[in-house]
Coordinates of C-alpha atoms in Angstrom, one line a residue:
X1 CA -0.3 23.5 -16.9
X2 CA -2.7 21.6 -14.7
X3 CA -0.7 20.4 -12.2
X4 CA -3.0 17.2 -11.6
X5 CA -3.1 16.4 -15.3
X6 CA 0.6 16.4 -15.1
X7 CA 1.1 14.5 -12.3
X8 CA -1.5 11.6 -13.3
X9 CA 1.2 8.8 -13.1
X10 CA 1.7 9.7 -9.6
X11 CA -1.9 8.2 -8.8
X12 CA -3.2 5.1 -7.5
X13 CA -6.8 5.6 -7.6
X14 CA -8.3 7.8 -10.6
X15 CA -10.9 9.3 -8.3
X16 CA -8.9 11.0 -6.4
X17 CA -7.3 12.1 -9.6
X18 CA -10.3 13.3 -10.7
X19 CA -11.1 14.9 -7.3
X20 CA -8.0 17.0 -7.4
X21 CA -8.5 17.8 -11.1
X22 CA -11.6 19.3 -10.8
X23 CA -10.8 21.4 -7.7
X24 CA -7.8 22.6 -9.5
X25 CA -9.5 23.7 -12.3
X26 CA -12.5 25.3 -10.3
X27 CA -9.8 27.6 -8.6
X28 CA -8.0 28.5 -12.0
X29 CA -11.2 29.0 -13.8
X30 CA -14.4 30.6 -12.3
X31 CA -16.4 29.0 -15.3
X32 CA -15.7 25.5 -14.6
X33 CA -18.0 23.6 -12.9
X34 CA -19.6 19.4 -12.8
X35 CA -21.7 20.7 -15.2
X36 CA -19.2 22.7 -17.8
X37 CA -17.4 19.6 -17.8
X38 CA -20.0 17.1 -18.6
X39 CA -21.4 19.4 -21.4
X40 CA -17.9 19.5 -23.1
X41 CA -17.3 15.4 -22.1
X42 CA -21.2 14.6 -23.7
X43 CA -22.4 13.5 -20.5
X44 CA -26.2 14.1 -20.1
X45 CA -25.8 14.3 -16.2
X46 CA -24.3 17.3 -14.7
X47 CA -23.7 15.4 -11.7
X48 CA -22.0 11.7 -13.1
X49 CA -18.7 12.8 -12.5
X50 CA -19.5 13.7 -9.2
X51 CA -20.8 10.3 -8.5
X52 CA -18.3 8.3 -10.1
X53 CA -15.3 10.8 -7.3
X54 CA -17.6 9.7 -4.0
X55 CA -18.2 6.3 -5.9
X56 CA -21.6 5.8 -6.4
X57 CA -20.4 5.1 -9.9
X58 CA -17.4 3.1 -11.9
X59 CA -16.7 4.2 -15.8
X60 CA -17.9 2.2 -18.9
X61 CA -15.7 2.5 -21.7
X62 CA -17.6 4.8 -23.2
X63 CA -17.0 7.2 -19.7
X64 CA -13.3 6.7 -19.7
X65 CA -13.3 7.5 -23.8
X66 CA -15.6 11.2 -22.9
X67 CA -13.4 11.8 -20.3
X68 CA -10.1 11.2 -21.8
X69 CA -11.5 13.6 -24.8
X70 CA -12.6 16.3 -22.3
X71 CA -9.0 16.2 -20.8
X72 CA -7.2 15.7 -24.3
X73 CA -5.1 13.0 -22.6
X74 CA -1.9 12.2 -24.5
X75 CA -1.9 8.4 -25.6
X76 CA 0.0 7.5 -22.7
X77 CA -2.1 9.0 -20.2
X78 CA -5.2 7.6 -21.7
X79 CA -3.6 3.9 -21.5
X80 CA -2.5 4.6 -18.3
X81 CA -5.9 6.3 -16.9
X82 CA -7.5 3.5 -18.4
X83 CA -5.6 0.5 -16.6
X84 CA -5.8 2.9 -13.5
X85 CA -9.8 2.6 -13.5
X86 CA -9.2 -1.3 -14.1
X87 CA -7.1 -1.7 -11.3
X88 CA -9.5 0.4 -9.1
X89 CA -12.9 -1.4 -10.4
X90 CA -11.7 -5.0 -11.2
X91 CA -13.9 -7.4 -8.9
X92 CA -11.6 -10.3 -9.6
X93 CA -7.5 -10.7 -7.7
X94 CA -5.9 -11.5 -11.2
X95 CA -7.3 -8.6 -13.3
X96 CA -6.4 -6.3 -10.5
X97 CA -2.7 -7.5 -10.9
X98 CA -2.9 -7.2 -14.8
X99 CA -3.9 -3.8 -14.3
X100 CA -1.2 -3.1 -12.1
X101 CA 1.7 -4.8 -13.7
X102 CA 0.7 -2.5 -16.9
X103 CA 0.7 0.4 -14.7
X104 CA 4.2 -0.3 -13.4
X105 CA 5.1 -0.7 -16.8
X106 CA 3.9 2.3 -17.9
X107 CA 5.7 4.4 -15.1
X108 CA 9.1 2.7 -16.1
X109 CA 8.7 3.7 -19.3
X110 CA 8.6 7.3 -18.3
X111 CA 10.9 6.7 -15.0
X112 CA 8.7 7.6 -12.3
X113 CA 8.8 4.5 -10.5
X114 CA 12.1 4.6 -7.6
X115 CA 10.9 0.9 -6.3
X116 CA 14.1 -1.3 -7.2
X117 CA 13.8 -5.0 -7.2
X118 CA 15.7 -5.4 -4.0
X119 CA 12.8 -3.1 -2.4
X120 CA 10.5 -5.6 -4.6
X121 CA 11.8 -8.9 -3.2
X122 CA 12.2 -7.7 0.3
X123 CA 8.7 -7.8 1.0
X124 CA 8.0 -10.4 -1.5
X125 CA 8.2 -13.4 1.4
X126 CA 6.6 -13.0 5.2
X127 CA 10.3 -14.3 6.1
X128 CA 12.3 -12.1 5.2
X129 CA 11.9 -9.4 7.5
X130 CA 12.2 -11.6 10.3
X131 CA 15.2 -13.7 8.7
X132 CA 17.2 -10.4 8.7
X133 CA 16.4 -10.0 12.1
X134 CA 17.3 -12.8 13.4
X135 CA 20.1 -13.6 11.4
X136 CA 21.5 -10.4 13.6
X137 CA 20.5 -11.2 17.1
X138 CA 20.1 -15.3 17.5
X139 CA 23.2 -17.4 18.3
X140 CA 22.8 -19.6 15.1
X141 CA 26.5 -19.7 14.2
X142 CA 25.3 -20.2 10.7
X143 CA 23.4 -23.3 10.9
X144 CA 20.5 -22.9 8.8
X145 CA 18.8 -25.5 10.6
X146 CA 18.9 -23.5 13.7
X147 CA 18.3 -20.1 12.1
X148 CA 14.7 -22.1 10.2
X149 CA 13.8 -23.8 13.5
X150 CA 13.8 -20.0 15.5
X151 CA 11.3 -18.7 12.7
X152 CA 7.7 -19.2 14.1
X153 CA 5.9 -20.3 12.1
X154 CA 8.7 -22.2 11.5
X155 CA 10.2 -22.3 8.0
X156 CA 12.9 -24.7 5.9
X157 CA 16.4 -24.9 6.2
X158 CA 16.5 -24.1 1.8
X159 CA 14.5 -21.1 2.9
X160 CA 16.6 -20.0 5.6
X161 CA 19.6 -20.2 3.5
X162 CA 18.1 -18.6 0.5
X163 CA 17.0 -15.9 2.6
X164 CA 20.4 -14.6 4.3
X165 CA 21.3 -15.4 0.5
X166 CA 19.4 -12.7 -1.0
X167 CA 19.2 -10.4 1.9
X168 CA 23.0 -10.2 1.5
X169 CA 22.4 -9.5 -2.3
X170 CA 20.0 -6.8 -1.7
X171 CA 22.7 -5.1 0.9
X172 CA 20.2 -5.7 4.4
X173 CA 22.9 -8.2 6.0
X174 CA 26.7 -7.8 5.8
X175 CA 29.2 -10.4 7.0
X176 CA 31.8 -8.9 10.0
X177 CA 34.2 -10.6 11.9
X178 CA 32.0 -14.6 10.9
X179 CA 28.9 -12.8 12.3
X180 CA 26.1 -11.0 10.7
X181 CA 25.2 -7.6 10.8
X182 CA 22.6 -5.2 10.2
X183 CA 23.5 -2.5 7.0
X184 CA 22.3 1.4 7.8
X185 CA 20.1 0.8 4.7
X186 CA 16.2 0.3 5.9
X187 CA 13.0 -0.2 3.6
X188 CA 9.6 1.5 3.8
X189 CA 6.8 -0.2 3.0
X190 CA 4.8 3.0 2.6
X191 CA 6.5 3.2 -1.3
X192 CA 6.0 0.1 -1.9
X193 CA 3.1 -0.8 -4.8
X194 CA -0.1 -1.6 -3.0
X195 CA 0.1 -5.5 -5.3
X196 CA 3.4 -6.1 -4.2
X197 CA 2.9 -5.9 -0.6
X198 CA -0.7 -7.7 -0.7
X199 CA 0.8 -10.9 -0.1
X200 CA 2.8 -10.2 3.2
X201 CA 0.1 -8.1 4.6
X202 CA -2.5 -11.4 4.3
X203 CA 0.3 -13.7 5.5
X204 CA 1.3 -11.3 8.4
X205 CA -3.2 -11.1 9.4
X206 CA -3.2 -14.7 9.7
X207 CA 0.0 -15.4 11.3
X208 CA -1.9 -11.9 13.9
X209 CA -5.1 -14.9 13.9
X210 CA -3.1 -17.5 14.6
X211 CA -1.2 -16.1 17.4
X212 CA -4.4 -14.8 19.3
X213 CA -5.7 -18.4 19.3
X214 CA -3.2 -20.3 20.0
X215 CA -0.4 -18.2 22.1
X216 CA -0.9 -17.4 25.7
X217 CA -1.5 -14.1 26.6
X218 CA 1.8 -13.0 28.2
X219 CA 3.7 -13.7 25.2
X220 CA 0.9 -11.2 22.7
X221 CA -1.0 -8.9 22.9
X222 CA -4.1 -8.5 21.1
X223 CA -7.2 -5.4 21.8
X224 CA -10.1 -5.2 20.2
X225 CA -12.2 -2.1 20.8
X226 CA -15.6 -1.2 18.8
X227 CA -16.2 2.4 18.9
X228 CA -18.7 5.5 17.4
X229 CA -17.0 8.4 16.8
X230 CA -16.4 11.7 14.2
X231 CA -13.7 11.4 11.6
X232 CA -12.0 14.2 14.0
X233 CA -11.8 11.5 17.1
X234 CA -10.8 9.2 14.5
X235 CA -7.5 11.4 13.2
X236 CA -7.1 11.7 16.6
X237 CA -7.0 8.1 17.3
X238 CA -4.6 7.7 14.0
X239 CA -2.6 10.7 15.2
X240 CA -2.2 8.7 19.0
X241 CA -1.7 5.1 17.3
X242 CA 1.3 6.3 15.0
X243 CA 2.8 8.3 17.9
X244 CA 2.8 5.2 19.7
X245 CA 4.4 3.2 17.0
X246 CA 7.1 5.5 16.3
X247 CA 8.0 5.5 20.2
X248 CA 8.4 2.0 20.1
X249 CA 10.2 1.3 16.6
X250 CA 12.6 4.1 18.8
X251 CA 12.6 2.5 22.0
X252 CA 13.4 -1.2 19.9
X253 CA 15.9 0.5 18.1
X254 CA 17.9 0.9 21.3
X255 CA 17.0 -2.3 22.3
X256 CA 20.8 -4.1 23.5
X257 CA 19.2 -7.4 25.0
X258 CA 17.1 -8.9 22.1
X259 CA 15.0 -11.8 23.1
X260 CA 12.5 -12.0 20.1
X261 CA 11.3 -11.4 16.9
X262 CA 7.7 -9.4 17.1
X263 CA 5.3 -8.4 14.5
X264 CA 3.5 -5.1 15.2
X265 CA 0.1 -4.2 13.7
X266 CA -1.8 -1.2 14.5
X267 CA -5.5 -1.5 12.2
X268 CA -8.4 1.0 12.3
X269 CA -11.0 0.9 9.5
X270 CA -14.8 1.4 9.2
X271 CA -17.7 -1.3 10.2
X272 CA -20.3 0.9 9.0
X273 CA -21.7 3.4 6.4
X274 CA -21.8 6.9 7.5
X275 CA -24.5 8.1 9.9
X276 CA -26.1 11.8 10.7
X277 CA -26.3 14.5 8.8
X278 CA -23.3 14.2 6.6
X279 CA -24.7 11.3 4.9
X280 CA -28.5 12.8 4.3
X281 CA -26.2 15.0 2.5
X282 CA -24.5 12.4 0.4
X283 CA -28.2 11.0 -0.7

């Protein structure tokens, strides 16, 4: 049994998919190759699949149909492959979210996906997170007002309230004693659908903006750094930056003298194509 055929509802982008497909299958068959799989899919180039995994090309609907064929997808997995490539290719916010929304659906039909909707909704507002946090270490003595006014940027008393509301729902906040507490029970974000967490994350960048412009130094802190370097300095970088972040999330953890509420966002992406050798190879 191919073993990324039958883990295809595991996957958020269907080039990778097809990445680890074809390596699989060149190790458990010597005969397979780009171009043993376009002759059997009816492609005329031996190289299109090749293109479309490093993304030089997207599938038609004719592509998809060939390559569903070639694989002998179940009906499932062809529905499912198909709004995968959607969700991948659309140009447009709203057909990306169609695609995905049918993709959730289609894991919950075959009960892959584990996110619940308390794991849904927790990430669902920017305020939450910090809501639950406060709730916990601010002297608010449940006044909504007070708890609304010590969100920056600040927030309404209704969403206050309906805040400690559902975060008491979901089993993040507990009630001991007339004061609020923090449960054992933490979310990661890293499970979360990419769709569902779009939102925050934009929200979250521009609260980031509007801090750096507006805040005085000693209460952020903000470092932007332009560098040229190999992907191994930059998993090196990654590797340093997360180190980092787990030291703090450890050292906040043990925090006993709360004073604030802080947002922490460690970013590294590309400004530029890649340069050298390794991309006169690519061409």
């Amino acid at each position: 049994m191919c073993i990324a055929l039958e883990h295809l509802f595991d996957y958020d982008d269907f080039r990778k998919f097809l990445q680890d497909y074809f390596e699989e299958q060149k190790k458990m068959r010597s005969v397979f190759s780009h171009r043993f799989f376009a002759a059997k899919a009816g492609f005329s180039s031996s190289s299109y699949c090749l293109n479309v995994i490093r993304g030089r090309f997207n599938l038609t609907p004719k592509s998809i149909e060939k390559i569903s064929k070639a694989m002998e997808f179940e009906p499932l997995q062809r529905t499912y492959f198909e709004a995968l490539v959607q969700y991948n290719q659309a140009q447009q916010i709203d057909e990306r979210e169609n695609a995905w929304n049918q993709i959730v659906q289609i894991r919950k039909q075959i009960e892959f996906t584990h996110v619940t909707t308390r794991e849904q909704g927790y990430f669902e507002k920017w305020y939450y997170p910090i809501v639950r946090e406060l709730a916990v270490s601010s002297d608010w003595d449940g006044d909504y007002r007070v708890l609304a006014r010590s969100v920056v940027p600040q927030i309404t008393t209704d969403e206050a309230r309906d805040a400690v509301k559902k975060l008491l729902e979901w089993g993040l906040l507990k009630k001991e004693g007339g004061r609020y507490v923090e449960t054992s029970q933490m979310l990661d974000a890293s499970e979360i659908p990419p769709m569902a967490l779009r939102r925050i994350r934009h929200e979250y960048m521009q609260h980031a903006m509007g801090a750096v412009e507006s805040m005085p130094k000693n209460e952020r802190f903000a470092a932007f750094t332009t560098l040229a370097m190999s992907e191994k300095s930059y998993n090196y970088a990654v590797e340093v930056l997360e180190e980092a972040r787990k030291k703090i999330i450890a050292r906040a953890a043990n925090d006993s003298e709360v004073e604030r509420v802080y947002e922490m966002m460690l970013v590294a992406f590309p400004m530029s194509k890649k340069i050298g050798k390794e991309a006169e190879n690519e061409k």
